[in-house]
Each structure stands twice: as C-alpha cells, then as structure tokens.
PDB file of C-alpha atoms in Angstrom:
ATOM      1  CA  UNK M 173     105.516 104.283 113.548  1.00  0.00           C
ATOM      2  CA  UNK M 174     107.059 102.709 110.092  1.00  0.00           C
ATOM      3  CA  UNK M 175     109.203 100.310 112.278  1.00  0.00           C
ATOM      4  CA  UNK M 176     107.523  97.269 110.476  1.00  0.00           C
ATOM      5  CA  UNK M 177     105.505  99.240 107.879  1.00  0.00           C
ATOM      6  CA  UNK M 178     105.671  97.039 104.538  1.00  0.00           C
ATOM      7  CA  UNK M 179     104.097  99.177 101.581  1.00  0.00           C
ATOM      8  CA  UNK M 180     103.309  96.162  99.307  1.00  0.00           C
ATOM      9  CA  UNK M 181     100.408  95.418 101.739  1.00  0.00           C
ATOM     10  CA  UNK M 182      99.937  98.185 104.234  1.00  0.00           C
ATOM     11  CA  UNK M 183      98.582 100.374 101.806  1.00  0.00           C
ATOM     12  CA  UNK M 184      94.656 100.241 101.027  1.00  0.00           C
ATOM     13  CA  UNK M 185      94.434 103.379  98.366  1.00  0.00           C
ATOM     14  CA  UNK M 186      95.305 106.111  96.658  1.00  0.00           C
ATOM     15  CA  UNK M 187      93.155 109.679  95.717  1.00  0.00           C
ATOM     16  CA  UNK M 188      93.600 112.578  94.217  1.00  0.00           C
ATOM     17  CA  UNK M 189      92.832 115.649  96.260  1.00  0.00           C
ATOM     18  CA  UNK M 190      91.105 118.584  95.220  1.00  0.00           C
ATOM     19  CA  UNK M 191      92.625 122.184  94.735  1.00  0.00           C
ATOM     20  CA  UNK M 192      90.284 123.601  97.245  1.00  0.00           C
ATOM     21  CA  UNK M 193      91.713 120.853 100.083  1.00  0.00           C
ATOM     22  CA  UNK M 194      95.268 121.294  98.680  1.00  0.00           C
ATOM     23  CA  UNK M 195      94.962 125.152  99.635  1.00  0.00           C
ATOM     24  CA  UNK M 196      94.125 124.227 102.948  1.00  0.00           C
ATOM     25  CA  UNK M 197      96.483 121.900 103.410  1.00  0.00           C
ATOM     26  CA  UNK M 198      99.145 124.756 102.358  1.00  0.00           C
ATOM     27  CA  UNK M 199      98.069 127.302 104.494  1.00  0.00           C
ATOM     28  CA  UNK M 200      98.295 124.621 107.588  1.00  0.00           C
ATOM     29  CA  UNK M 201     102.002 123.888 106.465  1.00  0.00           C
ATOM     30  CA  UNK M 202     103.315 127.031 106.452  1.00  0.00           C
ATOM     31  CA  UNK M 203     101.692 128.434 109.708  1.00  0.00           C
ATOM     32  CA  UNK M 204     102.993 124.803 111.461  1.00  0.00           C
ATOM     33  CA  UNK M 205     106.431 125.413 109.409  1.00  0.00           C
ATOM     34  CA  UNK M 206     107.174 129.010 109.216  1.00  0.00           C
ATOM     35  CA  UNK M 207     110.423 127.735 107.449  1.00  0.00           C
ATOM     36  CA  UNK M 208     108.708 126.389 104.706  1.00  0.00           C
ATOM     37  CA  UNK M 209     107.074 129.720 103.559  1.00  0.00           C
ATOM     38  CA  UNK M 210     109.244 130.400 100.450  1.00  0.00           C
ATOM     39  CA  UNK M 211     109.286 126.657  99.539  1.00  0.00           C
ATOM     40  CA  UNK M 212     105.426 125.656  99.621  1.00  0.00           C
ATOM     41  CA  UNK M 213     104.866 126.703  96.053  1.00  0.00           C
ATOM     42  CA  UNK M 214     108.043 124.401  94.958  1.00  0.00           C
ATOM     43  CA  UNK M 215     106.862 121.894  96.799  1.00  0.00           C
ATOM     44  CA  UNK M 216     103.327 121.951  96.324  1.00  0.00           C
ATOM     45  CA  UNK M 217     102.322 124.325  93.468  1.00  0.00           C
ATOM     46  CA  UNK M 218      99.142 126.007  93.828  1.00  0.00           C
ATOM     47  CA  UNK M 219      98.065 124.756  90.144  1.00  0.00           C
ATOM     48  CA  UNK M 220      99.173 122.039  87.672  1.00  0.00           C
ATOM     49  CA  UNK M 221     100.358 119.405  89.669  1.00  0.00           C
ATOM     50  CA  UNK M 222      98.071 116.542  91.220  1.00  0.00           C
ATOM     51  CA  UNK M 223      98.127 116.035  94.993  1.00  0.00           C
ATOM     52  CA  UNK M 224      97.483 112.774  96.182  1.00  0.00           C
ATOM     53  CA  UNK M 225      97.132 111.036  99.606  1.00  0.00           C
ATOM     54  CA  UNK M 226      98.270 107.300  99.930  1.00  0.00           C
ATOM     55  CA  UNK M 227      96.079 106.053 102.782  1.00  0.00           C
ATOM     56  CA  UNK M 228      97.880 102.929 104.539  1.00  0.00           C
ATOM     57  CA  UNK M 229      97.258 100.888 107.492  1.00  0.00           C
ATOM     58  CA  UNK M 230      96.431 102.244 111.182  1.00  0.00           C
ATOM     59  CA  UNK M 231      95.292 105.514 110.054  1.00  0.00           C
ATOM     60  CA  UNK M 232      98.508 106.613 108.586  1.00  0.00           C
ATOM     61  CA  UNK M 233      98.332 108.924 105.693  1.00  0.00           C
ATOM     62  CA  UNK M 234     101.048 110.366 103.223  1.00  0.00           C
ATOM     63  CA  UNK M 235     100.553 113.294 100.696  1.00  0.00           C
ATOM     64  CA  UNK M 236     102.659 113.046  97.907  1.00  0.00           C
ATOM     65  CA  UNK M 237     103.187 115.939  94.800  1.00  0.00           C
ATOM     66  CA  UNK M 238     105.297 115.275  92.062  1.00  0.00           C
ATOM     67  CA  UNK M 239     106.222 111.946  92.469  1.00  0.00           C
ATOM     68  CA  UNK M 240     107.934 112.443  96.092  1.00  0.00           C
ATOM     69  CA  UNK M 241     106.369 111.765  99.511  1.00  0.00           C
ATOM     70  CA  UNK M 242     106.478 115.469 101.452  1.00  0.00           C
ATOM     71  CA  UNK M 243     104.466 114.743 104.668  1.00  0.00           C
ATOM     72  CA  UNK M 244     102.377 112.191 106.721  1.00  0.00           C
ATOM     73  CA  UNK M 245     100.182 112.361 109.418  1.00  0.00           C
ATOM     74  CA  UNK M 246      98.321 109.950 111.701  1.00  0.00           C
ATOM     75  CA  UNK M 247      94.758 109.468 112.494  1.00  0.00           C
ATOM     76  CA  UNK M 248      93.932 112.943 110.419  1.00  0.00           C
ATOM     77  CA  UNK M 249      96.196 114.657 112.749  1.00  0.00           C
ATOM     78  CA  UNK M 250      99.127 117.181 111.843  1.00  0.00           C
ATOM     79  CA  UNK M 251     101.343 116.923 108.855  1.00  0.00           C
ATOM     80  CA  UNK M 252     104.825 116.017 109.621  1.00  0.00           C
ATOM     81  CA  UNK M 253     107.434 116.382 107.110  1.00  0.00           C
ATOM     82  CA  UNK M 254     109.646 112.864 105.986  1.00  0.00           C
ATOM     83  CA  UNK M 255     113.008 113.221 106.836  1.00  0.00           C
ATOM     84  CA  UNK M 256     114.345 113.737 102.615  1.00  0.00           C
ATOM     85  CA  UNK M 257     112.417 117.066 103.327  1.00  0.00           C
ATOM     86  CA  UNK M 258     113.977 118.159 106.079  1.00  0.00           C
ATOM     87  CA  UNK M 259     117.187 117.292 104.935  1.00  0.00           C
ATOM     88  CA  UNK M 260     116.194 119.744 102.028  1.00  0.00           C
ATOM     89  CA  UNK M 261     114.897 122.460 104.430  1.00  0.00           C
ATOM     90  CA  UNK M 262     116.879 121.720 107.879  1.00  0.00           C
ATOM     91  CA  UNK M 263     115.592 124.901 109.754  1.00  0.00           C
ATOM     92  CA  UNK M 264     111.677 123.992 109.246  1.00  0.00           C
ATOM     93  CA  UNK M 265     111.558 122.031 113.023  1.00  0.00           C
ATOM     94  CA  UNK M 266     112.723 122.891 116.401  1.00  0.00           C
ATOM     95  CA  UNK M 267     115.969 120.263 117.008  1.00  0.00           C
ATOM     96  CA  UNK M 268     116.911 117.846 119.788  1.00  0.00           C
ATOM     97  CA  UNK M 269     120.493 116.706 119.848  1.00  0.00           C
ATOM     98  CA  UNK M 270     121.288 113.298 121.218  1.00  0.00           C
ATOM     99  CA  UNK M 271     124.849 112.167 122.445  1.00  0.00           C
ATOM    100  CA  UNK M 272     126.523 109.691 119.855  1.00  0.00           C
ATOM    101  CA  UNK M 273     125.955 106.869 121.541  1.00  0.00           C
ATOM    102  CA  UNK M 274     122.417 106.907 120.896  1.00  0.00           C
ATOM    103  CA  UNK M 275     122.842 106.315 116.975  1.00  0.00           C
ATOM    104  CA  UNK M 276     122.679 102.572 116.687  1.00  0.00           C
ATOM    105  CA  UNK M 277     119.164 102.491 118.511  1.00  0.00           C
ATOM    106  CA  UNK M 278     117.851 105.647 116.944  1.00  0.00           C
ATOM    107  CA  UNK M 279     118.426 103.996 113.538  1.00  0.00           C
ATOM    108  CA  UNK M 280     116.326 100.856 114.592  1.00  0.00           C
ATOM    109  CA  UNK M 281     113.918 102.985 115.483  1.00  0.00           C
ATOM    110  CA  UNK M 282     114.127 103.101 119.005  1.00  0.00           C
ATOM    111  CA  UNK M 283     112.355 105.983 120.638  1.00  0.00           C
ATOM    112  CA  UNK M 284     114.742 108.800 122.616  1.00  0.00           C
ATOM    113  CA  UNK M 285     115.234 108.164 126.179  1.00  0.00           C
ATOM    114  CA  UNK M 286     116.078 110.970 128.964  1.00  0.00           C
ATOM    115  CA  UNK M 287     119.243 110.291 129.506  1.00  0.00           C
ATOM    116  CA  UNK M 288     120.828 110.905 125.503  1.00  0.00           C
ATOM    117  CA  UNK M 289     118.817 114.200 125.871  1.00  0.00           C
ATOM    118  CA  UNK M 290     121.154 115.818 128.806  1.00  0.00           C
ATOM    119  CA  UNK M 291     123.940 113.739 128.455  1.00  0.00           C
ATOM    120  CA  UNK M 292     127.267 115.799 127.761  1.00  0.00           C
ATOM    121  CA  UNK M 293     126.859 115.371 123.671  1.00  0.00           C
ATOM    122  CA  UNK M 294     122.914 116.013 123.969  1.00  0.00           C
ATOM    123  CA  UNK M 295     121.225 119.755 123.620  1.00  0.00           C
ATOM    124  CA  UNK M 296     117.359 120.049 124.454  1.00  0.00           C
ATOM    125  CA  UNK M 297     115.992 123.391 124.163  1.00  0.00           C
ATOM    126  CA  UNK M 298     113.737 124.871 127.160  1.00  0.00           C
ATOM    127  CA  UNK M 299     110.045 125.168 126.389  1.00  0.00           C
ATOM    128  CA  UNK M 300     109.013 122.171 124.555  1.00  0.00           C
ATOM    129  CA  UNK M 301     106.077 120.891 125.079  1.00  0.00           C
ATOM    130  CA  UNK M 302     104.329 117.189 125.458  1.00  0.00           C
ATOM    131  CA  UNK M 303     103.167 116.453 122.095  1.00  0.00           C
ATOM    132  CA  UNK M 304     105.385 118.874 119.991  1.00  0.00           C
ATOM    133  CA  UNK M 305     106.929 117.392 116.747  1.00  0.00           C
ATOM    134  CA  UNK M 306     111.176 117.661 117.129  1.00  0.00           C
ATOM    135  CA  UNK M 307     113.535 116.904 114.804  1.00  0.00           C
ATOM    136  CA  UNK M 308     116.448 114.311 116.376  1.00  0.00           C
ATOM    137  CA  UNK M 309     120.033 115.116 115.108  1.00  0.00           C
ATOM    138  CA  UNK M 310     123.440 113.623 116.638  1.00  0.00           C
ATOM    139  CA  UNK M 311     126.167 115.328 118.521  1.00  0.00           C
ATOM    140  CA  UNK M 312     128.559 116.264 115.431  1.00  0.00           C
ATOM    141  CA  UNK M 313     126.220 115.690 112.471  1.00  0.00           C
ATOM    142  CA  UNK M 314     124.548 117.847 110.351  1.00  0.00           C
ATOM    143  CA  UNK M 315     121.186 116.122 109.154  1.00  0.00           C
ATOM    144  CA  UNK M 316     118.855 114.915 111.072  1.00  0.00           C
ATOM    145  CA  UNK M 317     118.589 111.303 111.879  1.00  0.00           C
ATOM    146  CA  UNK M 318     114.573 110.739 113.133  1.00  0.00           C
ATOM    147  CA  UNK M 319     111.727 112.694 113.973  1.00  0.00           C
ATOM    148  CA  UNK M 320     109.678 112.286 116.954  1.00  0.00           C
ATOM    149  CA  UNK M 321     107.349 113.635 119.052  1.00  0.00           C
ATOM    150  CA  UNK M 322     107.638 114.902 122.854  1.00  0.00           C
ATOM    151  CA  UNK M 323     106.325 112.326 125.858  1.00  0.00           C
ATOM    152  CA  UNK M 324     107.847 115.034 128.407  1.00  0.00           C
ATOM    153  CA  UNK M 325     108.168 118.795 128.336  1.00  0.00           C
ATOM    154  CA  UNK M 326     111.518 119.640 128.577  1.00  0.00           C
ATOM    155  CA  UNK M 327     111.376 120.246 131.990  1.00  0.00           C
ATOM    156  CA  UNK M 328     110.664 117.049 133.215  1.00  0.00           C
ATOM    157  CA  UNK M 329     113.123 115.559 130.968  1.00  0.00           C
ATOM    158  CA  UNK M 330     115.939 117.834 132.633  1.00  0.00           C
ATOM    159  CA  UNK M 331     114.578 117.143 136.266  1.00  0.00           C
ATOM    160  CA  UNK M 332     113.838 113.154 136.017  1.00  0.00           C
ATOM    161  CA  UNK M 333     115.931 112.341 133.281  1.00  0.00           C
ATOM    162  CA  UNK M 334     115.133 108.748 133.147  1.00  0.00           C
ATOM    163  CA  UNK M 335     112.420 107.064 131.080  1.00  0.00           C
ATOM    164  CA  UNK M 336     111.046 107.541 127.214  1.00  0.00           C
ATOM    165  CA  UNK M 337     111.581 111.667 126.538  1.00  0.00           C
ATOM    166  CA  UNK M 338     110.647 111.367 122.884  1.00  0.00           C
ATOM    167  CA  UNK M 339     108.623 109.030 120.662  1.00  0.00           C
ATOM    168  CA  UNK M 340     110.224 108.356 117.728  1.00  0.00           C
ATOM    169  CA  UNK M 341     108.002 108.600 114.584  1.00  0.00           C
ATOM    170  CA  UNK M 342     110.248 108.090 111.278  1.00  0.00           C
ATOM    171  CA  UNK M 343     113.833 107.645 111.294  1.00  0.00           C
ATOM    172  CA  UNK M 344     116.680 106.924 108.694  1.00  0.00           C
ATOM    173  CA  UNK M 345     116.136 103.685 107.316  1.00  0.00           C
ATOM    174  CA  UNK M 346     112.933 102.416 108.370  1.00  0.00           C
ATOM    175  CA  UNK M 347     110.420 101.886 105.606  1.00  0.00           C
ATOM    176  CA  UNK M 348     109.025 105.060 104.655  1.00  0.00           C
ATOM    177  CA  UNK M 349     113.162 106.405 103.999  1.00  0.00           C
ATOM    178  CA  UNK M 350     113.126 103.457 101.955  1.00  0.00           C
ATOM    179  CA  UNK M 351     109.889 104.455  99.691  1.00  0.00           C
ATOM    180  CA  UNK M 352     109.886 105.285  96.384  1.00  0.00           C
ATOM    181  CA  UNK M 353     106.264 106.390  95.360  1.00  0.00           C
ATOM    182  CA  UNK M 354     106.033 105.062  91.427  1.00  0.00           C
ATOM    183  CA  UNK M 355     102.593 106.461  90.845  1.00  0.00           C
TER     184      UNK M 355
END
C-alpha cells in the first residue's frame, strides 16, 4: 500500500478532528485491539491533545496525536496500527510467522505467499479469516516486520499452499516507517 507512497505530494490535507469523533474512534480501537485497552488514553488522551487526520492519495488516511502517526486506514475502512506501534504494544494483533527466507521480499514490500506460511520456520494460526488484519514476524525475531491482511483463510492456505496468502499493507522501510509527521 505505501510501496511507492511519496508524502511530499501524496498528501492533499490535514484536519483537526473533533472530541466527539475522537471518542468514537477510541471506542472502535480498543474493541478491534483488546490489547490496547490500558494504552488508549496514552496514546490518544481523551482531552488536551489535538487529533488530526492526514488525508493522502487513494483514499488512504492516517490519524496522528502528539506528533506521531498511530493508525491508518483505507477507503474509511478499519484502523490499522503502523508498525512503531506495534513494536510498542506487540500483543495488540494476531501473528503470522514466515520462514527466514522470506525477509528480503517482505522488506520490499512483497506480499506473503503460501508457501513461507507452512514452511518449516513459518507458524499460521487456525481460524483466520479472509480479510483479517495479521501482524507478519520472522522465524527467530522478535518484532514484527509488516502487516497485512488475509487473501485466504487459513485453511486454504494449509490445503493449497501455493499462491498470494497475505496482502501486505505496511512493512519496515517503506514510506510510511520512514515518516516523520512535523506538524
């Protein structure tokens, strides 16, 4: 999604969002992220601090609180945390684990294919579905290295195990890892 995102020209504005929108917005994070329910009022205090959302090219938003980028979303869909979050708060997302091998095209930004999934270094957990939001972490590391979102359940991953498994939506490196919101 930020493969060749360039902010000096992809994004078209900037607003302030209202407390009563910011609530909401809080209340949808923590019942999407369960994880994040001692955090939220760190990360997005209920009073004092502006919210905004930097609107960009292609529908892409981001919502940013004290001078840091916390989530974006596409089309007004979900919020999905950046990756600096979840480095912060590694148990918010469900986890994939991909064999090592897979590293070099994950950071280009290369979506997941079936095969890294159920390889001897990958882990997939049963019961994901098409469209849920995973975070992407390599056999022996900690963090992870890209969120993306499911193209196959985890079923059909296990029983075909050839084609795209994952769409990868932000990864280490690409442009929005890069950002540094300046106000």
């Amino acid at each position: 999604m930020f493969k060749k995102f360039d902010f000096a020209n992809d994004i078209s504005g900037k607003s302030q969002i209202k407390a009563s929108v910011v609530r909401q917005i809080r209340v949808k994070l923590v019942e999407t992220y369960p994880g994040l329910s001692d955090a939220i009022d760190e990360l997005i205090p209920k009073k004092g601090e502006p919210v905004f959302v930097i609107k960009c090219k292609d529908r892409i938003q981001l919502l940013v609180c004290k001078g840091h980028v916390l989530f974006f979303n596409h089309f007004d869909g979900p919020w999905w945390p950046v990756l600096k979050l979840l480095h912060k708060y590694p148990d918010m997302m469900t986890k994939i684990q991909v064999d090592k091998g897979a590293i070099k095209f994950l950071l280009s930004g290369a979506n997941i294919m079936c095969p890294g999934l159920t390889s001897a270094g990958g882990n997939l957990p049963d019961g994901l579905e098409i469209g849920k939001v995973v975070a992407v972490v390599v056999e022996g590391k900690q963090h992870a290295i890209a969120i993306g979102m499911m193209k196959m359940t985890s079923e059909q991953i296990k029983r075909e195990n050839k084609g795209i498994g994952v769409d990868s939506l932000h990864c280490l490196g690409d442009p929005l890892w890069k950002y540094n919101y300046d106000g």
